[in-house]
Each structure stands twice: as C-alpha cells, then as structure tokens.
C-alpha cells in the first residue's frame, strides 16, 4: 500500500538514532581537474556518492529552498550532503559561495549526520527516510550563520562564523531543534523544539510499563510503540551568544521564529515588496485543484488581476524586482517546461525572461539575479545565478564536476496522451553506443522524470546504469490526477476519494504507462517481449495494478508493497484504517472480493506470472507479506528482501548500493538472460534459475508468447 503517495512531508528531524557514524568529510567539496581522458562508464558509486544540495528528489518543488542570501546580497549559504559508502554514512558541510567573483566555495563547517524528514499522516509523526532540507540563517550583520546539525542522534542549533573560523552548538541536547532564527540585534539565537517532546516521550515510556493502549497512535507495521501526535506547537528558547545563557524566549523572539514562510506544498506562493506591495496566487474556488491566477496589490490598495494565460496555474514562486513581479511557472505539455516571467502589474502581458526544459529549484532573490539549482536529464544539479532581466545564467558552483568525464546514455523526450486525454511524457534513455533500429529490452522507471535521471522516485532503479547494461529505460512523468477533471472538489480527502473510486487513478496511471511503452515499441526502440516495470510508493501501486491488468511486463520490481484485504486495514493501524474507510475502502471484516479483485496481488496470485522482486524496508515489509505469501504458495517467481533501520525512502548508502545492484541483476537475468559471474552471487542465480525453470513448466507460460494485455473484467483504456 502507498502510505506516502499523498502525504505531507514535514521538515522535522527524525527521533530515531542512526546506526552509522558520520563520515569523514575531507572530500565534501570537489577539486577541479582537467578532463583529458576519454569518458568512462558510469558506476554505482558515482550515483550514490553524488554531492547533493537541497532535496534529492528533483520533483520536490514545494520543499524549502536550500539557499540563504547574506544581508548585503554578496554571498549565498547552503548545506551540501554526500553519501559515503565506506562509512555507510554521510558527509555534510555548511558552504558559503560568493555570488559575484571568482572565489571558490568555502566550507565553514563540516560534519554531522543526515537529518531525515518525518512524514505527517492522520495527525501523527511517521519517519519517512528522505533527506530534510536544512536552510541556514544569516545573522543581521552577515558575520555568522545559524543552522541545524545532528550529532549522536540529536539535532541541535549551531552557529558558525561565515569566514570558517569557528563553529559550535548552542542549544541543549535533550530534544531535537526544528527551527532557528536570530534576534533583531543579532546577540541571541532563537530556536524551537517540538513542544513537550521529552515529557511526551517519557510518558510513553511510563505507559509501556503497564502496557501501551492499542489506539490510533499505533502503527503496527512500524512498531508497537505509540507515535507522537503531530503539532505546530513549539517550546521556544533564546540563547545569549556572549554568555551562553539559555532562557525561554520573549514574545518578540517567538514572533521572529514563527515569521518564516511555510514550506507546505498546499500553500500557494506569495511575496511582499520592501515598500509593502503584495503579489499572490488566488484560486477561483475553495479547492486545492481549482484554477489559480496571479494577483497584485499596489500601494493604494488597488487589486490587479493578471489576465494573461501565462499568469494562471503552475506558478511555483513569486518575487518583486523594482516594481515588477517575477514569477516562476511550470507550463507546457504536462508541465514539462519551466518559465520565468516579468510582469508590471497592469494590463500589459507578462514578458517571458527565460523558458527551459531544465529544472530550476529553490530560487531565491539576490541583487539583479535569482540564485537557483539547475539540472536536466543528463546534467546533475548545479548552483547558478540567473539575470532577472535577460534570463542569462552563469554557474556559481558545480558540486559534481566528475560527471564531465562520465559517459551517459542518450536521452529522448517522448510525449503522448493517455486514454483519458491527460497529457503525459517520459524520457527514453538509450545506451551510449545505441545503434538506430536496434530493439532493446526496456525497463519502465516511475513516477517523476524531472531533472537529472538518477533512479526514479526513491532512487532505487539506476537509469544510466541500466542503459550502460544495454537496456532502454522509459522514465515516466506522472500524469495529472484523474480528479483534475473535477475542480470543485474542496479538500484533498475529497480529491483522493474521487481518484480512489473504482480505482480510477490507478487505471489512468496504467493507461499512461502502457501508452508510453507502446510508443517506444512502435518507434522501434523496445522489444515487446522484454519489458520490465519498477516503482516505489505510488509507482509500486502502479506496478501491482499492471501485473493484475496487463500481460505486457516480463519482469517487475517493487520498493514498497501492497494494497491487500487482510493487511491494509490492520497493519496500518486504527488511524489509517479509519481514513481509508472514509475514502471508500471496505472494513476489515467485510468479504468484499469485488472491491479487492482489481488491486490485490494476493487474490490474483494464480494468474500472475511476471517475476517480481520486492526490496522493502523493515518498517513496511509486513504490508507485503500477504502478496508475497500468496504468490509463493502459487509457485510464482517472487523474491523479497528486507532492509533494517530504513523507512519509506531508503537512506543508508550500503543498502542503496545493494538495491541498485540487485535490481540490475534481476532485470539482466529475466530480460537479457545474463548472469554476473561473481562467485558471491551463486546462490542468488541458483534460486532464480529454479524460478525460471518452474515458470517454463507451467502450461500457461506458453499461452502468452507476445505478452499482450490479458483480458480483464473492466479493461484499462
């Protein structure tokens, strides 16, 4: 089941202690070298140990910007993360770059552990595993930076000198700090912690002595320990930087901490100019999916509506620049293009300053320029400055210059509509030495294809490594919600309920995937008999739906699993079960086979022949046991691995390497008939060969030679 498909990710520090020590960070900033050797093949280490700025997921447009511009506008600060396989940990550095000039970036602090996101579901905190974006904060005089750093399993407020001369923790170590700010005069650091966190944890410990009440706090797939209720309430403290004294914050200090803009993806962008003029996005109805339009208010309070089509929908960010409104917008075919516009509030049309298929993320205003990250399908993320008048860009920092000497596959953008008329696209990645006219085995990777093509959503299916092994890879961008045709829906729960009814969203997504696969086959790139499919979270649900409703796929891999009648309403816990019933799921005691037959792998196990690899985290694998057990009982080719101390998104570098390499082996075995000669994998291949031989012995194996979609009760359009 996809617990995280529609959830909000809150930028809080995880409360579970890590198992790996932080890695040495001497190489966190790259050393520029001349490229004189021929480009080499890409490796697993290249992808896992990429230096990252901001959210690793290029599609996380609502995550906060990683950048903080200094008060004088001359420097920008940000945090760089880098996985370290040898230590199974992460290198981290707080970095300062000059915006104009030739000085290289400087690491003003190094060290600390990865800070991970915590999901908020049904009102409770849930560890997500993905990387949290840590945004530094400049002191008013521009001489220091405040930021969050995690050591020994606890996140604290730190202060570093902007020249790199010193760095030290400021907050106490009893609870995690979740936000920092400066007092107006810069003499105090204000920081917030989850309200009563330590007392709440102690209360749960005490309750455990007489037994935890099994109620909506408990998610049994994760742990019997009750979760903490999610809250915006904070305990706020002020630390005097001269004396080190910490006291409860004064009201004016509390207000400064709470003045930071929200980072939720449900909040529409807005901006206020220094002179008080405002610009914002306004929706035509009380619905999160209603059409939106750009508005502005002048000094006299007059409201001006931008009537241009370029001012409606898809607006990500807004800024003011000398009386003009700048806004960044996703537009074009299924929002595959990014455009920067300049609008002087009034009747004239906005002017497009820049339009690109590159992904711009985290843009913040500096004098005359936007500082952003920029990336595309074959170019990893870089820090750039973009002139707000001309759209001209210049590079400030390339965190991964090594990729200039790495050979990557060819990338071609394909566009199509699914059977519901929704716009869709995908990036078709071919081997570096691809010869036109050659039909290749193909793997579908889901469910966003924005930016550098690393490993799909969740980063488990290494696209360029698959291409290097001779696969075509179709990296699919998710189509808009099926419910987008109903703009009057007034809440996300209502939107999800419409998507859920008769599995309409699943049908729409599978239709998009199958249409993209057919396009790659019709254009001569892919072999119909050798197509695989992969997915995590929402993508994993599409995998399950595809295995039930289509015979196209000759191999599959999942990172999460599954939606099943006997586990969905139990292992997810009371709160989740109540929410599922509210959007149309039957109760645990109802024998509603008609509901489950279109989504349950367990109920369809006898008719599913596609080899399935499941690589799940230890906090989610219980939801996959029903499907795995049913497939295994039916003698179907299925294998499951469980990774310890992981969450919805796997974060440990050694686990990510194992997942990468096993996925490569799996698809090479089933779609290419290839085995890695390494002796350490002998038992793996012996199992897989037994699975393959058993599959060949089944009578139904010969009845589906072309792997066309199988008949179904209600066809996917």
Coordinates of C-alpha atoms in Angstrom, one line a residue, residues 225-496:
X225 CA 5.3 2.0 20.4
X226 CA 2.7 4.8 20.1
X227 CA 3.6 7.6 17.8
X228 CA 3.7 11.3 18.9
X229 CA 0.8 13.4 17.8
X230 CA 1.8 16.0 15.2
X231 CA 1.6 19.6 16.3
X232 CA 2.8 23.0 15.2
X233 CA 3.2 24.0 18.9
X234 CA 6.8 24.7 19.9
X235 CA 8.9 25.4 23.0
X236 CA 10.9 28.5 22.1
X237 CA 14.2 29.4 23.7
X238 CA 16.7 32.3 23.3
X239 CA 20.4 31.7 23.8
X240 CA 22.7 34.6 24.6
X241 CA 25.7 34.1 22.4
X242 CA 28.0 36.1 24.6
X243 CA 27.2 34.4 27.9
X244 CA 25.8 31.1 26.7
X245 CA 22.7 31.6 29.0
X246 CA 19.5 29.9 27.6
X247 CA 16.1 31.1 28.7
X248 CA 12.5 30.9 27.4
X249 CA 12.1 33.3 24.5
X250 CA 10.3 36.6 24.9
X251 CA 7.2 37.2 22.8
X252 CA 9.2 39.3 20.2
X253 CA 11.7 36.4 19.9
X254 CA 8.9 33.9 19.4
X255 CA 7.4 36.0 16.7
X256 CA 10.7 36.1 14.8
X257 CA 10.9 32.3 14.8
X258 CA 7.4 31.9 13.6
X259 CA 7.7 34.5 10.8
X260 CA 9.4 32.1 8.5
X261 CA 7.2 31.3 5.5
X262 CA 5.5 27.8 5.5
X263 CA 7.0 25.2 3.2
X264 CA 3.9 23.0 2.7
X265 CA 3.1 22.1 -0.8
X266 CA -0.6 23.0 -0.1
X267 CA 0.3 26.7 0.4
X268 CA 0.2 28.9 -2.7
X269 CA 3.1 31.3 -3.3
X270 CA 3.1 35.0 -2.3
X271 CA 5.5 37.8 -2.0
X272 CA 5.7 41.3 -0.3
X273 CA 7.9 44.0 -1.7
X274 CA 10.0 46.2 0.6
X275 CA 7.6 49.1 0.0
X276 CA 4.6 47.0 1.1
X277 CA 3.2 46.0 -2.3
X278 CA 1.9 42.4 -2.4
X279 CA 1.6 39.7 -5.1
X280 CA 0.0 36.3 -4.6
X281 CA -1.8 33.4 -6.2
X282 CA -5.6 33.3 -5.8
X283 CA -7.9 30.4 -6.6
X284 CA -11.2 30.7 -8.3
X285 CA -12.9 28.3 -5.9
X286 CA -12.3 26.8 -2.5
X287 CA -10.4 23.8 -3.8
X288 CA -6.7 23.0 -3.9
X289 CA -7.1 22.0 -7.5
X290 CA -9.2 25.0 -8.7
X291 CA -7.7 27.2 -11.4
X292 CA -5.4 29.8 -10.0
X293 CA -4.4 33.3 -11.1
X294 CA -1.7 35.8 -10.2
X295 CA -2.9 38.9 -8.3
X296 CA -1.1 42.1 -7.2
X297 CA -2.0 44.9 -4.8
X298 CA -0.5 48.4 -5.2
X299 CA 0.5 50.9 -2.6
X300 CA -3.0 52.4 -2.7
X301 CA -4.5 49.0 -2.0
X302 CA -5.9 48.6 -5.5
X303 CA -6.0 44.9 -6.5
X304 CA -4.9 44.0 -10.0
X305 CA -5.6 40.6 -11.7
X306 CA -3.3 39.3 -14.3
X307 CA -5.5 38.3 -17.2
X308 CA -2.8 36.5 -19.3
X309 CA -2.9 32.8 -19.7
X310 CA 0.7 32.7 -18.5
X311 CA -0.5 34.0 -15.1
X312 CA -2.8 31.0 -14.4
X313 CA -1.8 27.7 -12.9
X314 CA 1.6 26.2 -12.3
X315 CA 3.1 29.2 -10.5
X316 CA 5.8 28.0 -8.1
X317 CA 7.4 31.2 -6.8
X318 CA 6.9 34.9 -6.8
X319 CA 9.3 37.8 -6.2
X320 CA 9.3 41.6 -6.5
X321 CA 12.0 43.5 -8.5
X322 CA 11.9 47.2 -8.9
X323 CA 8.1 47.4 -9.1
X324 CA 7.8 44.4 -11.3
X325 CA 6.5 40.9 -10.3
X326 CA 8.7 38.0 -11.2
X327 CA 7.2 34.5 -11.2
X328 CA 8.5 31.1 -12.0
X329 CA 5.9 28.8 -13.6
X330 CA 5.6 25.2 -14.8
X331 CA 3.9 25.1 -18.2
X332 CA 3.7 23.3 -21.5
X333 CA 3.0 19.6 -22.1
X334 CA 2.1 18.1 -18.7
X335 CA 4.1 21.0 -17.1
X336 CA 7.4 19.8 -18.6
X337 CA 8.8 23.3 -19.2
X338 CA 9.8 25.9 -16.7
X339 CA 9.4 29.6 -17.5
X340 CA 10.4 32.8 -15.7
X341 CA 8.2 35.8 -16.3
X342 CA 8.3 39.5 -15.6
X343 CA 5.0 41.4 -15.1
X344 CA 4.5 45.1 -14.4
X345 CA 1.1 45.0 -12.7
X346 CA -1.4 46.3 -15.2
X347 CA -3.0 45.4 -18.5
X348 CA 0.2 44.5 -20.4
X349 CA 1.2 40.9 -20.9
X350 CA 4.0 39.4 -18.8
X351 CA 7.3 39.0 -20.6
X352 CA 9.0 35.6 -20.7
X353 CA 12.5 36.2 -19.4
X354 CA 13.5 32.5 -19.6
X355 CA 11.9 29.3 -20.9
X356 CA 13.7 25.9 -20.5
X357 CA 13.2 22.2 -20.0
X358 CA 15.8 22.3 -17.3
X359 CA 14.6 22.1 -13.7
X360 CA 15.1 25.2 -11.7
X361 CA 14.7 24.7 -7.9
X362 CA 15.0 26.6 -4.7
X363 CA 15.4 30.0 -6.4
X364 CA 16.0 33.0 -4.1
X365 CA 16.4 36.7 -5.0
X366 CA 19.8 38.3 -4.9
X367 CA 20.5 41.7 -6.3
X368 CA 19.5 41.6 -10.1
X369 CA 19.7 37.8 -10.1
X370 CA 18.0 34.6 -8.9
X371 CA 20.2 32.0 -7.2
X372 CA 18.8 28.5 -8.0
X373 CA 19.8 25.0 -8.6
X374 CA 19.6 23.9 -12.2
X375 CA 19.7 20.4 -13.8
X376 CA 18.5 18.4 -16.7
X377 CA 18.2 14.8 -17.7
X378 CA 22.0 14.4 -18.3
X379 CA 23.4 17.1 -16.1
X380 CA 23.5 16.8 -12.3
X381 CA 22.4 19.8 -10.2
X382 CA 24.5 22.9 -10.2
X383 CA 24.2 26.3 -8.4
X384 CA 23.5 29.1 -10.9
X385 CA 22.7 32.8 -11.0
X386 CA 20.0 33.9 -13.5
X387 CA 19.7 37.5 -14.6
X388 CA 16.1 38.6 -13.9
X389 CA 16.1 41.0 -16.9
X390 CA 17.8 38.9 -19.6
X391 CA 17.4 35.3 -18.4
X392 CA 21.1 34.8 -18.9
X393 CA 22.6 32.3 -16.5
X394 CA 26.0 31.7 -15.1
X395 CA 27.4 28.9 -12.9
X396 CA 28.4 29.5 -9.3
X397 CA 29.2 26.0 -8.3
X398 CA 29.3 22.6 -9.8
X399 CA 29.2 20.1 -6.9
X400 CA 29.8 17.1 -9.2
X401 CA 32.4 18.0 -11.8
X402 CA 33.4 14.3 -12.1
X403 CA 30.4 13.8 -14.3
X404 CA 32.1 15.7 -17.1
X405 CA 34.2 12.6 -17.6
X406 CA 31.4 10.0 -17.3
X407 CA 29.7 8.5 -20.3
X408 CA 25.9 8.7 -20.1
X409 CA 23.2 7.3 -22.2
X410 CA 21.3 9.1 -24.9
X411 CA 18.0 10.8 -23.8
X412 CA 14.9 11.5 -26.0
X413 CA 11.7 13.1 -24.8
X414 CA 8.5 11.3 -25.8
X415 CA 5.1 12.8 -25.4
X416 CA 1.6 11.2 -25.5
X417 CA -1.9 11.3 -24.1
X418 CA -3.4 8.5 -22.0
X419 CA -6.8 7.1 -22.7
X420 CA -8.4 9.8 -20.5
X421 CA -6.9 12.5 -22.6
X422 CA -4.4 13.5 -20.0
X423 CA -1.0 14.8 -21.2
X424 CA 1.9 12.6 -20.4
X425 CA 5.6 12.4 -21.2
X426 CA 8.7 10.3 -20.5
X427 CA 12.4 10.4 -21.1
X428 CA 13.6 7.4 -23.2
X429 CA 17.2 6.7 -22.2
X430 CA 19.3 4.6 -24.6
X431 CA 22.7 3.0 -24.2
X432 CA 25.6 5.4 -25.1
X433 CA 26.5 3.2 -28.1
X434 CA 22.9 2.6 -29.2
X435 CA 22.6 1.8 -32.9
X436 CA 19.4 3.1 -34.6
X437 CA 17.0 0.3 -35.5
X438 CA 18.0 -2.0 -32.6
X439 CA 15.2 -3.2 -30.4
X440 CA 16.3 -3.4 -26.8
X441 CA 14.8 -4.9 -23.6
X442 CA 13.2 -1.9 -21.8
X443 CA 12.6 -1.1 -18.1
X444 CA 10.0 1.5 -17.0
X445 CA 11.0 3.7 -14.1
X446 CA 8.4 5.8 -12.2
X447 CA 7.0 8.2 -11.3
X448 CA 8.7 11.6 -11.9
X449 CA 11.2 12.3 -14.6
X450 CA 12.2 15.9 -13.6
X451 CA 15.9 16.9 -13.6
X452 CA 18.9 14.5 -13.6
X453 CA 17.8 11.0 -14.3
X454 CA 19.2 9.2 -11.3
X455 CA 17.0 6.3 -10.1
X456 CA 13.3 7.3 -10.3
X457 CA 11.3 8.5 -7.3
X458 CA 13.0 7.0 -4.3
X459 CA 16.2 6.5 -6.3
X460 CA 16.3 2.6 -6.5
X461 CA 16.4 1.9 -10.2
X462 CA 19.6 3.4 -11.6
X463 CA 18.6 4.7 -15.1
X464 CA 22.0 5.3 -16.6
X465 CA 23.4 2.1 -15.1
X466 CA 20.6 0.2 -16.8
X467 CA 21.3 2.0 -20.1
X468 CA 25.0 1.1 -19.7
X469 CA 24.0 -2.6 -19.4
X470 CA 22.2 -2.4 -22.7
X471 CA 18.6 -1.5 -21.7
X472 CA 16.3 1.1 -23.0
X473 CA 14.8 2.9 -20.0
X474 CA 11.5 4.8 -20.1
X475 CA 11.5 7.3 -17.2
X476 CA 7.8 8.2 -16.9
X477 CA 6.5 11.5 -15.6
X478 CA 3.2 11.1 -13.7
X479 CA 0.1 12.4 -15.4
X480 CA -2.2 14.8 -13.6
X481 CA -4.7 13.4 -11.1
X482 CA -7.7 11.8 -12.6
X483 CA -9.6 14.1 -10.2
X484 CA -8.2 17.2 -12.0
X485 CA -11.4 17.0 -14.1
X486 CA -13.4 17.9 -11.0
X487 CA -12.1 21.4 -10.0
X488 CA -14.9 21.9 -7.5
X489 CA -13.6 19.3 -5.0
X490 CA -12.9 21.2 -1.8
X491 CA -10.3 19.1 0.0
X492 CA -7.5 16.7 -0.6
X493 CA -9.6 13.9 1.0
X494 CA -12.3 14.6 -1.5
X495 CA -9.8 14.5 -4.3
X496 CA -8.3 11.3 -3.1

